[in-house]
Amino acid sequence: MEEKKSTRFITAIIIAALFLFAPVSGFSGQGREKINLDGGKIGTVAFNHHLHQTLVGDCMVCHKSFPQKEGALNAAKAAGELKKKQVMNKTCLKCHKAKKKAGEKHGPTSCKACHKK
């Protein structure tokens, strides 16, 4: 009987350790830490990719509109699959403004706060 309890305890510790060291809610550490996005005429957007992976947790929240690969935003715009500002207005700003309205810590809510010349 004691042996079964000991085995269960060790199994529970191993499972807990796997969860502890497993990726957090979809954050797998994939992708570059920081990305400079082409922001058109008003300047580049310095995007902290890993911060967003950690906070959002589900890659598909952002990547539902474009593939998870370098240059995907520009390629989708060039192919006519995305309109200019579509991702920024419908995903980024929408999330930032919702967090601000809820009184939570949030990202920038104006264009010039992200775009740097």
Short mmCIF file of N, CA, C and O in Angstrom, two decimals:
data_model
loop_
_atom_site.label_atom_id
_atom_site.label_comp_id
_atom_site.label_asym_id
_atom_site.label_seq_id
_atom_site.Cartn_x
_atom_site.Cartn_y
_atom_site.Cartn_z
N MET A 1 0.83 -1.19 0.00
CA MET A 1 0.00 0.00 0.00
C MET A 1 0.88 1.26 0.00
O MET A 1 0.61 2.19 -0.73
N GLU A 2 1.90 1.28 0.86
CA GLU A 2 2.82 2.42 0.91
C GLU A 2 3.55 2.61 -0.41
O GLU A 2 3.81 3.72 -0.83
N GLU A 3 3.88 1.49 -1.06
CA GLU A 3 4.58 1.56 -2.34
C GLU A 3 3.71 2.24 -3.40
O GLU A 3 4.20 3.03 -4.20
N LYS A 4 2.40 1.96 -3.41
CA LYS A 4 1.49 2.58 -4.36
C LYS A 4 1.41 4.09 -4.12
O LYS A 4 1.41 4.88 -5.06
N LYS A 5 1.35 4.51 -2.85
CA LYS A 5 1.30 5.93 -2.52
C LYS A 5 2.56 6.62 -2.98
O LYS A 5 2.53 7.72 -3.53
N SER A 6 3.68 5.98 -2.76
CA SER A 6 4.97 6.53 -3.16
C SER A 6 5.04 6.68 -4.69
O SER A 6 5.50 7.70 -5.20
N THR A 7 4.59 5.68 -5.40
CA THR A 7 4.60 5.72 -6.86
C THR A 7 3.68 6.82 -7.36
O THR A 7 4.03 7.57 -8.28
N ARG A 8 2.50 6.95 -6.79
CA ARG A 8 1.57 8.02 -7.18
C ARG A 8 2.17 9.39 -6.91
O ARG A 8 2.03 10.31 -7.71
N PHE A 9 2.84 9.53 -5.76
CA PHE A 9 3.44 10.81 -5.41
C PHE A 9 4.53 11.18 -6.42
O PHE A 9 4.58 12.31 -6.90
N ILE A 10 5.38 10.24 -6.75
CA ILE A 10 6.45 10.49 -7.71
C ILE A 10 5.85 10.82 -9.09
O ILE A 10 6.31 11.75 -9.76
N THR A 11 4.83 10.09 -9.49
CA THR A 11 4.16 10.36 -10.77
C THR A 11 3.58 11.77 -10.77
O THR A 11 3.70 12.51 -11.76
N ALA A 12 2.94 12.16 -9.68
CA ALA A 12 2.36 13.50 -9.57
C ALA A 12 3.43 14.57 -9.68
O ALA A 12 3.23 15.60 -10.33
N ILE A 13 4.58 14.34 -9.06
CA ILE A 13 5.69 15.30 -9.13
C ILE A 13 6.20 15.43 -10.57
O ILE A 13 6.44 16.53 -11.05
N ILE A 14 6.33 14.31 -11.25
CA ILE A 14 6.80 14.33 -12.64
C ILE A 14 5.82 15.09 -13.52
O ILE A 14 6.21 15.94 -14.33
N ILE A 15 4.54 14.83 -13.36
CA ILE A 15 3.52 15.52 -14.16
C ILE A 15 3.54 17.01 -13.86
O ILE A 15 3.51 17.84 -14.77
N ALA A 16 3.64 17.38 -12.59
CA ALA A 16 3.70 18.79 -12.21
C ALA A 16 4.93 19.46 -12.82
O ALA A 16 4.86 20.59 -13.32
N ALA A 17 6.06 18.77 -12.81
CA ALA A 17 7.29 19.32 -13.40
C ALA A 17 7.14 19.52 -14.90
O ALA A 17 7.58 20.53 -15.44
N LEU A 18 6.48 18.59 -15.56
CA LEU A 18 6.25 18.73 -17.00
C LEU A 18 5.42 19.97 -17.29
O LEU A 18 5.71 20.73 -18.21
N PHE A 19 4.37 20.20 -16.51
CA PHE A 19 3.55 21.39 -16.70
C PHE A 19 4.33 22.65 -16.37
O PHE A 19 4.19 23.67 -17.03
N LEU A 20 5.14 22.60 -15.36
CA LEU A 20 5.92 23.76 -14.95
C LEU A 20 6.90 24.18 -16.04
O LEU A 20 7.06 25.37 -16.30
N PHE A 21 7.52 23.21 -16.67
CA PHE A 21 8.53 23.53 -17.68
C PHE A 21 7.98 23.53 -19.10
O PHE A 21 8.69 23.83 -20.04
N ALA A 22 6.71 23.20 -19.25
CA ALA A 22 6.08 23.22 -20.57
C ALA A 22 5.82 24.66 -20.99
O ALA A 22 5.77 25.56 -20.15
N PRO A 23 5.63 24.90 -22.26
CA PRO A 23 5.32 26.25 -22.72
C PRO A 23 4.05 26.78 -22.07
O PRO A 23 3.12 26.05 -21.80
N VAL A 24 4.03 28.07 -21.81
CA VAL A 24 2.90 28.72 -21.15
C VAL A 24 1.84 29.07 -22.19
O VAL A 24 2.10 29.83 -23.10
N SER A 25 0.66 28.54 -22.08
CA SER A 25 -0.51 28.90 -22.89
C SER A 25 -0.18 29.22 -24.34
O SER A 25 -0.49 30.30 -24.81
N GLY A 26 0.44 28.36 -25.02
CA GLY A 26 0.70 28.61 -26.43
C GLY A 26 2.01 29.33 -26.69
O GLY A 26 2.42 29.47 -27.82
N PHE A 27 2.66 29.83 -25.66
CA PHE A 27 3.95 30.48 -25.86
C PHE A 27 5.00 29.41 -25.95
O PHE A 27 5.30 28.72 -25.00
N SER A 28 5.53 29.24 -27.11
CA SER A 28 6.51 28.18 -27.32
C SER A 28 7.90 28.75 -27.52
O SER A 28 8.82 28.03 -27.78
N GLY A 29 8.02 30.10 -27.42
CA GLY A 29 9.32 30.70 -27.61
C GLY A 29 9.70 30.77 -29.08
O GLY A 29 10.81 31.11 -29.41
N GLN A 30 8.78 30.41 -29.95
CA GLN A 30 9.08 30.44 -31.37
C GLN A 30 8.99 31.87 -31.88
O GLN A 30 8.32 32.70 -31.31
N GLY A 31 9.65 32.11 -32.95
CA GLY A 31 9.64 33.45 -33.52
C GLY A 31 10.70 34.30 -32.86
O GLY A 31 11.25 33.96 -31.82
N ARG A 32 10.97 35.41 -33.51
CA ARG A 32 11.98 36.32 -32.97
C ARG A 32 11.44 37.06 -31.77
O ARG A 32 10.24 37.29 -31.65
N GLU A 33 12.33 37.46 -30.88
CA GLU A 33 11.92 38.17 -29.68
C GLU A 33 11.29 39.52 -30.03
O GLU A 33 10.23 39.87 -29.55
N LYS A 34 11.97 40.27 -30.87
CA LYS A 34 11.47 41.57 -31.29
C LYS A 34 11.52 41.65 -32.80
O LYS A 34 12.42 41.14 -33.43
N ILE A 35 10.50 42.30 -33.37
CA ILE A 35 10.37 42.39 -34.81
C ILE A 35 10.15 43.85 -35.19
O ILE A 35 9.37 44.55 -34.54
N ASN A 36 10.83 44.31 -36.22
CA ASN A 36 10.56 45.63 -36.78
C ASN A 36 9.63 45.45 -37.97
O ASN A 36 10.01 44.87 -38.98
N LEU A 37 8.40 45.92 -37.81
CA LEU A 37 7.39 45.79 -38.85
C LEU A 37 7.39 47.01 -39.75
O LEU A 37 7.54 48.14 -39.26
N ASP A 38 7.17 46.79 -41.02
CA ASP A 38 7.07 47.88 -41.98
C ASP A 38 5.77 48.62 -41.71
O ASP A 38 4.68 48.09 -41.92
N GLY A 39 5.88 49.84 -41.22
CA GLY A 39 4.70 50.63 -40.88
C GLY A 39 4.32 51.64 -41.93
O GLY A 39 3.60 52.60 -41.64
N GLY A 40 4.82 51.47 -43.13
CA GLY A 40 4.47 52.37 -44.22
C GLY A 40 5.06 53.75 -44.06
O GLY A 40 6.15 53.92 -43.50
N LYS A 41 4.33 54.74 -44.53
CA LYS A 41 4.83 56.12 -44.57
C LYS A 41 5.08 56.73 -43.19
O LYS A 41 5.90 57.63 -43.08
N ILE A 42 4.38 56.26 -42.18
CA ILE A 42 4.56 56.90 -40.87
C ILE A 42 5.63 56.23 -40.01
O ILE A 42 5.85 56.62 -38.88
N GLY A 43 6.30 55.24 -40.54
CA GLY A 43 7.48 54.69 -39.86
C GLY A 43 7.33 53.26 -39.38
O GLY A 43 6.25 52.69 -39.33
N THR A 44 8.45 52.70 -39.00
CA THR A 44 8.58 51.33 -38.53
C THR A 44 7.89 51.14 -37.18
O THR A 44 7.87 52.04 -36.36
N VAL A 45 7.38 49.93 -36.96
CA VAL A 45 6.79 49.57 -35.67
C VAL A 45 7.71 48.54 -35.02
O VAL A 45 7.93 47.45 -35.56
N ALA A 46 8.28 48.91 -33.86
CA ALA A 46 9.10 47.98 -33.09
C ALA A 46 8.14 47.12 -32.27
O ALA A 46 7.48 47.61 -31.36
N PHE A 47 8.01 45.86 -32.62
CA PHE A 47 7.02 44.97 -32.03
C PHE A 47 7.70 43.94 -31.15
O PHE A 47 8.54 43.18 -31.60
N ASN A 48 7.33 43.91 -29.87
CA ASN A 48 7.87 42.94 -28.92
C ASN A 48 7.06 41.64 -29.04
O ASN A 48 6.05 41.46 -28.38
N HIS A 49 7.52 40.76 -29.90
CA HIS A 49 6.80 39.53 -30.22
C HIS A 49 6.66 38.61 -29.01
O HIS A 49 5.57 38.11 -28.72
N HIS A 50 7.73 38.37 -28.29
CA HIS A 50 7.67 37.46 -27.15
C HIS A 50 6.77 37.99 -26.04
O HIS A 50 6.06 37.21 -25.40
N LEU A 51 6.75 39.29 -25.82
CA LEU A 51 5.85 39.87 -24.82
C LEU A 51 4.40 39.56 -25.20
O LEU A 51 3.61 39.13 -24.36
N HIS A 52 4.06 39.74 -26.47
CA HIS A 52 2.69 39.48 -26.91
C HIS A 52 2.37 37.99 -26.85
O HIS A 52 1.26 37.61 -26.50
N GLN A 53 3.32 37.13 -27.16
CA GLN A 53 3.09 35.68 -27.04
C GLN A 53 2.75 35.33 -25.60
O GLN A 53 1.84 34.54 -25.35
N THR A 54 3.46 35.93 -24.67
CA THR A 54 3.23 35.65 -23.25
C THR A 54 1.89 36.20 -22.79
O THR A 54 1.13 35.50 -22.12
N LEU A 55 1.58 37.44 -23.13
CA LEU A 55 0.35 38.08 -22.66
C LEU A 55 -0.90 37.52 -23.33
O LEU A 55 -1.91 37.29 -22.66
N VAL A 56 -0.85 37.30 -24.62
CA VAL A 56 -2.03 36.85 -25.36
C VAL A 56 -2.21 35.35 -25.19
O VAL A 56 -3.32 34.86 -24.98
N GLY A 57 -1.11 34.61 -25.27
CA GLY A 57 -1.16 33.18 -25.03
C GLY A 57 -1.57 32.32 -26.22
O GLY A 57 -1.11 31.22 -26.36
N ASP A 58 -2.44 32.81 -27.06
CA ASP A 58 -2.93 32.05 -28.21
C ASP A 58 -2.44 32.73 -29.48
O ASP A 58 -2.92 33.80 -29.85
N CYS A 59 -1.50 32.11 -30.16
CA CYS A 59 -0.91 32.69 -31.37
C CYS A 59 -1.96 33.05 -32.42
O CYS A 59 -1.81 34.01 -33.16
N MET A 60 -3.03 32.27 -32.47
CA MET A 60 -4.04 32.46 -33.51
C MET A 60 -4.86 33.73 -33.32
O MET A 60 -5.55 34.17 -34.23
N VAL A 61 -4.80 34.34 -32.15
CA VAL A 61 -5.49 35.62 -31.96
C VAL A 61 -4.96 36.62 -32.99
O VAL A 61 -5.73 37.34 -33.62
N CYS A 62 -3.67 36.65 -33.18
CA CYS A 62 -3.06 37.55 -34.16
C CYS A 62 -2.89 36.87 -35.51
O CYS A 62 -3.13 37.47 -36.55
N HIS A 63 -2.46 35.62 -35.49
CA HIS A 63 -2.09 34.94 -36.72
C HIS A 63 -3.27 34.31 -37.47
O HIS A 63 -3.06 33.58 -38.43
N LYS A 64 -4.48 34.62 -37.07
CA LYS A 64 -5.64 34.12 -37.84
C LYS A 64 -5.68 34.78 -39.22
O LYS A 64 -6.23 34.23 -40.16
N SER A 65 -5.08 35.95 -39.32
CA SER A 65 -5.12 36.72 -40.57
C SER A 65 -3.89 36.55 -41.46
O SER A 65 -3.91 36.93 -42.61
N PHE A 66 -2.82 36.01 -40.91
CA PHE A 66 -1.59 35.85 -41.69
C PHE A 66 -0.74 34.73 -41.10
O PHE A 66 -0.81 34.47 -39.90
N PRO A 67 0.05 34.05 -41.93
CA PRO A 67 0.87 32.92 -41.47
C PRO A 67 1.95 33.33 -40.46
O PRO A 67 2.33 34.50 -40.39
N GLN A 68 2.42 32.36 -39.73
CA GLN A 68 3.47 32.57 -38.75
C GLN A 68 4.84 32.41 -39.40
O GLN A 68 5.54 31.43 -39.17
N LYS A 69 5.19 33.39 -40.21
CA LYS A 69 6.52 33.37 -40.82
C LYS A 69 6.95 34.79 -41.12
O LYS A 69 6.12 35.70 -41.26
N GLU A 70 8.24 34.98 -41.20
CA GLU A 70 8.81 36.30 -41.45
C GLU A 70 8.30 36.87 -42.77
O GLU A 70 8.24 36.17 -43.78
N GLY A 71 7.91 38.12 -42.73
CA GLY A 71 7.44 38.80 -43.94
C GLY A 71 5.99 38.51 -44.31
O GLY A 71 5.51 38.96 -45.35
N ALA A 72 5.28 37.77 -43.47
CA ALA A 72 3.92 37.35 -43.80
C ALA A 72 2.94 38.51 -43.94
O ALA A 72 2.08 38.49 -44.82
N LEU A 73 3.07 39.53 -43.09
CA LEU A 73 2.16 40.68 -43.18
C LEU A 73 2.30 41.38 -44.53
O LEU A 73 1.30 41.63 -45.22
N ASN A 74 3.51 41.70 -44.90
CA ASN A 74 3.74 42.39 -46.18
C ASN A 74 3.32 41.51 -47.37
O ASN A 74 2.74 42.01 -48.33
N ALA A 75 3.59 40.22 -47.29
CA ALA A 75 3.22 39.32 -48.37
C ALA A 75 1.70 39.24 -48.51
O ALA A 75 1.17 39.26 -49.63
N ALA A 76 0.98 39.18 -47.40
CA ALA A 76 -0.48 39.12 -47.44
C ALA A 76 -1.07 40.42 -47.98
O ALA A 76 -2.05 40.39 -48.73
N LYS A 77 -0.46 41.55 -47.62
CA LYS A 77 -0.93 42.83 -48.17
C LYS A 77 -0.67 42.90 -49.67
O LYS A 77 -1.53 43.31 -50.44
N ALA A 78 0.51 42.47 -50.09
CA ALA A 78 0.87 42.51 -51.51
C ALA A 78 -0.04 41.60 -52.34
O ALA A 78 -0.37 41.92 -53.48
N ALA A 79 -0.46 40.48 -51.75
CA ALA A 79 -1.33 39.54 -52.46
C ALA A 79 -2.80 39.95 -52.40
O ALA A 79 -3.66 39.28 -52.98
N GLY A 80 -3.09 41.03 -51.68
CA GLY A 80 -4.47 41.49 -51.56
C GLY A 80 -5.28 40.72 -50.54
O GLY A 80 -6.50 40.85 -50.47
N GLU A 81 -4.60 39.89 -49.72
CA GLU A 81 -5.30 39.10 -48.70
C GLU A 81 -5.58 39.93 -47.45
O GLU A 81 -6.48 39.59 -46.68
N LEU A 82 -4.81 40.97 -47.24
CA LEU A 82 -5.01 41.90 -46.13
C LEU A 82 -5.02 43.31 -46.66
O LEU A 82 -4.27 43.64 -47.57
N LYS A 83 -5.83 44.15 -46.05
CA LYS A 83 -5.83 45.57 -46.39
C LYS A 83 -4.83 46.27 -45.48
O LYS A 83 -4.52 45.78 -44.40
N LYS A 84 -4.35 47.43 -45.90
CA LYS A 84 -3.48 48.23 -45.05
C LYS A 84 -4.20 48.48 -43.73
O LYS A 84 -5.40 48.71 -43.72
N LYS A 85 -3.48 48.43 -42.65
CA LYS A 85 -3.99 48.71 -41.31
C LYS A 85 -5.00 47.69 -40.78
O LYS A 85 -5.45 47.82 -39.66
N GLN A 86 -5.34 46.67 -41.55
CA GLN A 86 -6.36 45.71 -41.12
C GLN A 86 -5.99 45.03 -39.81
O GLN A 86 -6.79 44.99 -38.88
N VAL A 87 -4.78 44.51 -39.73
CA VAL A 87 -4.36 43.81 -38.51
C VAL A 87 -4.22 44.80 -37.36
O VAL A 87 -4.69 44.56 -36.25
N MET A 88 -3.61 45.95 -37.64
CA MET A 88 -3.40 46.93 -36.58
C MET A 88 -4.72 47.43 -35.99
O MET A 88 -4.89 47.49 -34.79
N ASN A 89 -5.68 47.77 -36.86
CA ASN A 89 -6.94 48.33 -36.37
C ASN A 89 -7.88 47.28 -35.78
O ASN A 89 -8.54 47.53 -34.78
N LYS A 90 -7.94 46.10 -36.40
CA LYS A 90 -8.90 45.10 -35.96
C LYS A 90 -8.36 44.15 -34.90
O LYS A 90 -9.13 43.45 -34.27
N THR A 91 -7.07 44.11 -34.73
CA THR A 91 -6.50 43.21 -33.73
C THR A 91 -5.75 43.98 -32.66
O THR A 91 -6.14 43.98 -31.49
N CYS A 92 -4.68 44.67 -33.05
CA CYS A 92 -3.81 45.35 -32.08
C CYS A 92 -4.55 46.44 -31.30
O CYS A 92 -4.65 46.38 -30.08
N LEU A 93 -5.04 47.43 -32.03
CA LEU A 93 -5.70 48.55 -31.36
C LEU A 93 -6.96 48.12 -30.63
O LEU A 93 -7.26 48.63 -29.54
N LYS A 94 -7.69 47.19 -31.20
CA LYS A 94 -8.92 46.70 -30.55
C LYS A 94 -8.58 46.11 -29.18
O LYS A 94 -9.25 46.40 -28.19
N CYS A 95 -7.54 45.31 -29.11
CA CYS A 95 -7.11 44.69 -27.85
C CYS A 95 -6.60 45.75 -26.87
O CYS A 95 -6.98 45.76 -25.71
N HIS A 96 -5.72 46.62 -27.34
CA HIS A 96 -5.15 47.66 -26.47
C HIS A 96 -6.25 48.54 -25.89
O HIS A 96 -6.24 48.85 -24.70
N LYS A 97 -7.21 48.95 -26.73
CA LYS A 97 -8.30 49.83 -26.26
C LYS A 97 -9.23 49.11 -25.29
O LYS A 97 -9.70 49.71 -24.32
N ALA A 98 -9.48 47.83 -25.53
CA ALA A 98 -10.33 47.05 -24.62
C ALA A 98 -9.67 46.93 -23.25
O ALA A 98 -10.33 47.07 -22.22
N LYS A 99 -8.35 46.70 -23.23
CA LYS A 99 -7.63 46.61 -21.96
C LYS A 99 -7.64 47.96 -21.24
O LYS A 99 -7.82 48.03 -20.04
N LYS A 100 -7.47 49.03 -22.00
CA LYS A 100 -7.49 50.37 -21.41
C LYS A 100 -8.87 50.66 -20.79
O LYS A 100 -8.96 51.12 -19.66
N LYS A 101 -9.92 50.34 -21.53
CA LYS A 101 -11.29 50.56 -21.05
C LYS A 101 -11.56 49.75 -19.78
O LYS A 101 -12.28 50.21 -18.89
N ALA A 102 -10.99 48.56 -19.70
CA ALA A 102 -11.17 47.70 -18.53
C ALA A 102 -10.28 48.12 -17.36
O ALA A 102 -10.34 47.52 -16.29
N GLY A 103 -9.46 49.15 -17.58
CA GLY A 103 -8.58 49.62 -16.52
C GLY A 103 -7.34 48.76 -16.33
O GLY A 103 -6.69 48.83 -15.30
N GLU A 104 -7.03 47.96 -17.33
CA GLU A 104 -5.86 47.08 -17.26
C GLU A 104 -4.66 47.73 -17.94
O GLU A 104 -4.81 48.67 -18.71
N LYS A 105 -3.49 47.19 -17.64
CA LYS A 105 -2.28 47.64 -18.32
C LYS A 105 -2.46 47.32 -19.81
O LYS A 105 -2.94 46.25 -20.16
N HIS A 106 -2.10 48.27 -20.68
CA HIS A 106 -2.37 48.11 -22.10
C HIS A 106 -1.24 48.69 -22.94
O HIS A 106 -0.42 49.46 -22.46
N GLY A 107 -1.26 48.35 -24.19
CA GLY A 107 -0.29 48.88 -25.14
C GLY A 107 -0.77 50.21 -25.69
O GLY A 107 -1.84 50.70 -25.32
N PRO A 108 0.01 50.79 -26.57
CA PRO A 108 -0.33 52.10 -27.15
C PRO A 108 -1.69 52.06 -27.86
O PRO A 108 -2.08 51.05 -28.43
N THR A 109 -2.39 53.20 -27.82
CA THR A 109 -3.71 53.28 -28.45
C THR A 109 -3.76 54.34 -29.55
O THR A 109 -4.84 54.68 -30.03
N SER A 110 -2.61 54.86 -29.93
CA SER A 110 -2.56 55.82 -31.04
C SER A 110 -1.51 55.36 -32.04
O SER A 110 -0.56 54.66 -31.67
N CYS A 111 -1.67 55.77 -33.27
CA CYS A 111 -0.74 55.35 -34.34
C CYS A 111 0.70 55.77 -34.03
O CYS A 111 1.62 54.97 -34.10
N LYS A 112 0.87 57.05 -33.69
CA LYS A 112 2.22 57.59 -33.49
C LYS A 112 2.94 56.99 -32.30
O LYS A 112 4.16 57.09 -32.20
N ALA A 113 2.20 56.37 -31.39
CA ALA A 113 2.85 55.75 -30.23
C ALA A 113 3.65 54.50 -30.63
O ALA A 113 4.59 54.13 -29.96
N CYS A 114 3.27 53.87 -31.73
CA CYS A 114 3.96 52.67 -32.21
C CYS A 114 4.91 52.95 -33.37
O CYS A 114 5.98 52.39 -33.44
N HIS A 115 4.47 53.79 -34.29
CA HIS A 115 5.25 54.07 -35.50
C HIS A 115 6.36 55.08 -35.20
O HIS A 115 6.09 56.15 -34.68
N LYS A 116 7.57 54.71 -35.55
CA LYS A 116 8.74 55.59 -35.34
C LYS A 116 9.43 55.81 -36.67
O LYS A 116 9.73 54.87 -37.39
N LYS A 117 9.68 57.07 -36.99
CA LYS A 117 10.39 57.39 -38.24
C LYS A 117 11.86 57.27 -38.05
O LYS A 117 12.41 57.35 -37.04
#
